[in-house]
């Protein structure tokens, strides 16, 4: 019996929230020569406008150029800087790499299923040195499907040759990750709740976890 664990990328394996905050603050200082107070406001507005990656950056920078005089004629420079430099600033969550190695040592098939642009998501995967730790990386743009569509999860299963009943999914988005995977027939889903959201009713076959150390205890004891 072959088993598999699939992971979301952003704000699951990749600590995207922290990475974005650090990078955009640095960008405001480097590219726009903003003072500290303005750089903090710029960063805060960027995070609000991009909606955790759901809004593409050309739109975000265009909106920021209307609010910050320093960015008025810098949209292209900011976007190019983001595309080239952001992956280098990405941070892996503490404990993630060790868990992937332990799972592989225990003969699990491993994969990443992520929504987003192929060039950016694959650049992040490469920067985080995840390529050699997983068996497949499925990006929504490349396959023409987006989470929570169950078909993207089924596609990921075919890439590793594991049936849904022997697979689990780990992700931070209840709708896209948890409900999507369960709709595709996955045996279980782990909701990565780093924001420590107030208790809510979870779907059946779902467990809330807050760290990779907690997740390791659950995955490696089965």
One Martini backbone bead per residue (centre of mass of N, CA, C, O) as a GRO file, in nm:
protein
  222
    1UNK     BB    1   0.089   0.042   0.028
    2UNK     BB    2   0.059   0.358  -0.096
    3UNK     BB    3   0.152   0.675   0.032
    4UNK     BB    4   0.031   1.027   0.071
    5UNK     BB    5   0.155   1.374   0.075
    6UNK     BB    6   0.007   1.693   0.052
    7UNK     BB    7   0.095   2.040  -0.032
    8UNK     BB    8   0.086   2.344   0.021
    9UNK     BB    9   0.262   2.640  -0.015
   10UNK     BB   10   0.130   2.905   0.070
   11UNK     BB   11   0.123   2.920   0.413
   12UNK     BB   12   0.279   2.645   0.463
   13UNK     BB   13   0.567   2.586   0.368
   14UNK     BB   14   0.547   2.884   0.302
   15UNK     BB   15   0.621   3.194   0.461
   16UNK     BB   16   0.468   3.435   0.305
   17UNK     BB   17   0.391   3.662   0.495
   18UNK     BB   18   0.683   3.717   0.592
   19UNK     BB   19   0.818   3.752   0.315
   20UNK     BB   20   0.656   3.994   0.215
   21UNK     BB   21   0.712   4.196   0.439
   22UNK     BB   22   1.020   4.204   0.405
   23UNK     BB   23   1.040   4.268   0.100
   24UNK     BB   24   0.865   4.529   0.072
   25UNK     BB   25   1.021   4.699   0.269
   26UNK     BB   26   1.287   4.678   0.114
   27UNK     BB   27   1.184   4.792  -0.155
   28UNK     BB   28   1.103   5.073  -0.056
   29UNK     BB   29   1.396   5.146   0.021
   30UNK     BB   30   1.553   5.075  -0.243
   31UNK     BB   31   1.366   5.180  -0.489
   32UNK     BB   32   1.213   5.443  -0.332
   33UNK     BB   33   1.351   5.578  -0.085
   34UNK     BB   34   1.211   5.536   0.180
   35UNK     BB   35   1.102   5.596   0.464
   36UNK     BB   36   1.011   5.417   0.727
   37UNK     BB   37   0.712   5.505   0.750
   38UNK     BB   38   0.645   5.466   0.447
   39UNK     BB   39   0.732   5.169   0.424
   40UNK     BB   40   0.519   5.064   0.622
   41UNK     BB   41   0.270   5.163   0.464
   42UNK     BB   42   0.332   5.021   0.198
   43UNK     BB   43   0.327   4.735   0.311
   44UNK     BB   44   0.041   4.734   0.424
   45UNK     BB   45  -0.102   4.792   0.149
   46UNK     BB   46   0.001   4.554  -0.008
   47UNK     BB   47  -0.126   4.334   0.170
   48UNK     BB   48  -0.416   4.427   0.129
   49UNK     BB   49  -0.429   4.425  -0.194
   50UNK     BB   50  -0.327   4.113  -0.251
   51UNK     BB   51  -0.473   3.892  -0.089
   52UNK     BB   52  -0.267   3.656  -0.050
   53UNK     BB   53  -0.209   3.648  -0.386
   54UNK     BB   54  -0.482   3.698  -0.558
   55UNK     BB   55  -0.338   3.957  -0.656
   56UNK     BB   56  -0.173   4.084  -0.891
   57UNK     BB   57   0.107   4.297  -0.898
   58UNK     BB   58   0.031   4.505  -1.117
   59UNK     BB   59  -0.224   4.600  -0.963
   60UNK     BB   60  -0.092   4.679  -0.698
   61UNK     BB   61   0.114   4.889  -0.803
   62UNK     BB   62  -0.092   5.070  -0.937
   63UNK     BB   63  -0.242   5.146  -0.678
   64UNK     BB   64   0.010   5.257  -0.523
   65UNK     BB   65   0.072   5.491  -0.730
   66UNK     BB   66  -0.187   5.658  -0.623
   67UNK     BB   67  -0.073   5.686  -0.309
   68UNK     BB   68   0.244   5.703  -0.393
   69UNK     BB   69   0.464   5.918  -0.527
   70UNK     BB   70   0.722   5.730  -0.547
   71UNK     BB   71   0.538   5.515  -0.745
   72UNK     BB   72   0.423   5.655  -1.004
   73UNK     BB   73   0.698   5.562  -1.205
   74UNK     BB   74   0.755   5.235  -1.079
   75UNK     BB   75   0.599   4.977  -1.165
   76UNK     BB   76   0.802   4.817  -1.340
   77UNK     BB   77   1.033   4.805  -1.135
   78UNK     BB   78   0.876   4.660  -0.912
   79UNK     BB   79   0.790   4.409  -1.068
   80UNK     BB   80   1.071   4.311  -1.155
   81UNK     BB   81   1.183   4.290  -0.870
   82UNK     BB   82   0.985   4.080  -0.772
   83UNK     BB   83   1.042   3.852  -0.982
   84UNK     BB   84   1.357   3.837  -0.914
   85UNK     BB   85   1.368   3.866  -0.573
   86UNK     BB   86   1.155   3.724  -0.395
   87UNK     BB   87   1.246   3.422  -0.391
   88UNK     BB   88   1.513   3.489  -0.221
   89UNK     BB   89   1.317   3.566   0.048
   90UNK     BB   90   1.215   3.301   0.110
   91UNK     BB   91   1.041   3.104   0.367
   92UNK     BB   92   1.064   2.836   0.559
   93UNK     BB   93   0.914   2.651   0.766
   94UNK     BB   94   0.946   2.530   1.060
   95UNK     BB   95   1.005   2.179   1.000
   96UNK     BB   96   0.949   2.108   0.698
   97UNK     BB   97   1.202   1.961   0.592
   98UNK     BB   98   1.211   1.735   0.805
   99UNK     BB   99   0.938   1.613   0.738
  100UNK     BB  100   0.993   1.537   0.444
  101UNK     BB  101   1.227   1.347   0.506
  102UNK     BB  102   1.071   1.154   0.695
  103UNK     BB  103   0.855   1.069   0.493
  104UNK     BB  104   1.046   0.954   0.282
  105UNK     BB  105   1.180   0.745   0.473
  106UNK     BB  106   0.864   0.625   0.502
  107UNK     BB  107   0.753   0.601   0.190
  108UNK     BB  108   0.636   0.859   0.097
  109UNK     BB  109   0.453   1.040  -0.108
  110UNK     BB  110   0.520   1.370  -0.258
  111UNK     BB  111   0.342   1.696  -0.272
  112UNK     BB  112   0.249   1.989  -0.467
  113UNK     BB  113  -0.036   2.223  -0.443
  114UNK     BB  114  -0.079   2.520  -0.649
  115UNK     BB  115  -0.167   2.840  -0.680
  116UNK     BB  116  -0.066   3.006  -0.985
  117UNK     BB  117   0.214   3.099  -1.127
  118UNK     BB  118   0.456   2.915  -1.258
  119UNK     BB  119   0.711   3.090  -1.239
  120UNK     BB  120   0.680   3.172  -0.939
  121UNK     BB  121   0.631   2.897  -0.795
  122UNK     BB  122   0.891   2.757  -0.902
  123UNK     BB  123   1.087   2.964  -0.784
  124UNK     BB  124   1.013   2.908  -0.489
  125UNK     BB  125   1.074   2.609  -0.481
  126UNK     BB  126   1.372   2.646  -0.556
  127UNK     BB  127   1.455   2.844  -0.324
  128UNK     BB  128   1.354   2.621  -0.098
  129UNK     BB  129   1.451   2.334  -0.183
  130UNK     BB  130   1.197   2.120  -0.281
  131UNK     BB  131   1.239   1.937  -0.531
  132UNK     BB  132   1.405   1.696  -0.370
  133UNK     BB  133   1.145   1.642  -0.156
  134UNK     BB  134   0.961   1.582  -0.405
  135UNK     BB  135   0.763   1.429  -0.672
  136UNK     BB  136   0.558   1.683  -0.706
  137UNK     BB  137   0.444   1.979  -0.903
  138UNK     BB  138   0.134   2.157  -0.888
  139UNK     BB  139   0.017   2.407  -1.114
  140UNK     BB  140  -0.252   2.571  -1.215
  141UNK     BB  141  -0.157   2.702  -1.482
  142UNK     BB  142  -0.034   2.438  -1.611
  143UNK     BB  143  -0.326   2.261  -1.582
  144UNK     BB  144  -0.603   2.441  -1.575
  145UNK     BB  145  -0.635   2.436  -1.253
  146UNK     BB  146  -0.815   2.502  -0.937
  147UNK     BB  147  -0.837   2.551  -0.632
  148UNK     BB  148  -1.102   2.329  -0.535
  149UNK     BB  149  -1.075   2.149  -0.767
  150UNK     BB  150  -1.070   1.807  -0.773
  151UNK     BB  151  -0.891   1.765  -1.034
  152UNK     BB  152  -0.615   1.861  -0.921
  153UNK     BB  153  -0.589   1.632  -0.711
  154UNK     BB  154  -0.612   1.394  -0.909
  155UNK     BB  155  -0.369   1.470  -1.073
  156UNK     BB  156  -0.163   1.440  -0.844
  157UNK     BB  157  -0.211   1.139  -0.798
  158UNK     BB  158  -0.111   1.044  -1.080
  159UNK     BB  159   0.190   1.142  -1.038
  160UNK     BB  160   0.226   0.908  -0.786
  161UNK     BB  161   0.030   0.651  -0.777
  162UNK     BB  162  -0.223   0.731  -0.582
  163UNK     BB  163  -0.485   0.683  -0.388
  164UNK     BB  164  -0.706   0.876  -0.216
  165UNK     BB  165  -0.739   0.679   0.040
  166UNK     BB  166  -0.396   0.727   0.076
  167UNK     BB  167  -0.448   1.043   0.119
  168UNK     BB  168  -0.320   1.366   0.217
  169UNK     BB  169  -0.382   1.710   0.325
  170UNK     BB  170  -0.197   2.032   0.342
  171UNK     BB  171  -0.354   2.345   0.460
  172UNK     BB  172  -0.472   2.696   0.504
  173UNK     BB  173  -0.736   2.645   0.323
  174UNK     BB  174  -1.047   2.540   0.366
  175UNK     BB  175  -1.153   2.550   0.076
  176UNK     BB  176  -0.916   2.482  -0.122
  177UNK     BB  177  -0.780   2.246   0.047
  178UNK     BB  178  -0.977   2.082   0.223
  179UNK     BB  179  -1.240   2.059   0.052
  180UNK     BB  180  -1.102   1.978  -0.211
  181UNK     BB  181  -0.971   1.711  -0.114
  182UNK     BB  182  -1.227   1.573  -0.005
  183UNK     BB  183  -1.380   1.582  -0.282
  184UNK     BB  184  -1.145   1.385  -0.406
  185UNK     BB  185  -1.110   1.152  -0.157
  186UNK     BB  186  -0.952   1.210   0.073
  187UNK     BB  187  -0.892   1.083   0.383
  188UNK     BB  188  -0.739   1.360   0.477
  189UNK     BB  189  -0.714   1.678   0.660
  190UNK     BB  190  -0.488   1.958   0.720
  191UNK     BB  191  -0.518   2.248   0.907
  192UNK     BB  192  -0.316   2.538   0.876
  193UNK     BB  193  -0.337   2.734   1.181
  194UNK     BB  194  -0.146   3.012   1.238
  195UNK     BB  195  -0.377   3.228   1.331
  196UNK     BB  196  -0.563   3.118   1.548
  197UNK     BB  197  -0.850   3.060   1.506
  198UNK     BB  198  -1.136   3.042   1.608
  199UNK     BB  199  -1.346   2.817   1.680
  200UNK     BB  200  -1.460   2.575   1.441
  201UNK     BB  201  -1.629   2.400   1.214
  202UNK     BB  202  -1.521   2.111   1.080
  203UNK     BB  203  -1.475   1.899   0.864
  204UNK     BB  204  -1.465   1.601   0.801
  205UNK     BB  205  -1.156   1.471   0.819
  206UNK     BB  206  -1.034   1.708   1.018
  207UNK     BB  207  -0.725   1.877   1.120
  208UNK     BB  208  -0.576   2.087   1.344
  209UNK     BB  209  -0.276   2.281   1.284
  210UNK     BB  210   0.033   2.492   1.378
  211UNK     BB  211   0.271   2.286   1.324
  212UNK     BB  212   0.520   2.068   1.213
  213UNK     BB  213   0.548   1.915   1.478
  214UNK     BB  214   0.252   1.837   1.508
  215UNK     BB  215   0.225   1.699   1.229
  216UNK     BB  216   0.439   1.478   1.270
  217UNK     BB  217   0.293   1.321   1.494
  218UNK     BB  218   0.049   1.242   1.305
  219UNK     BB  219   0.196   1.117   1.045
  220UNK     BB  220   0.424   0.919   1.196
  221UNK     BB  221   0.195   0.735   1.365
  222UNK     BB  222   0.048   0.567   1.113
   0.00000   0.00000   0.00000
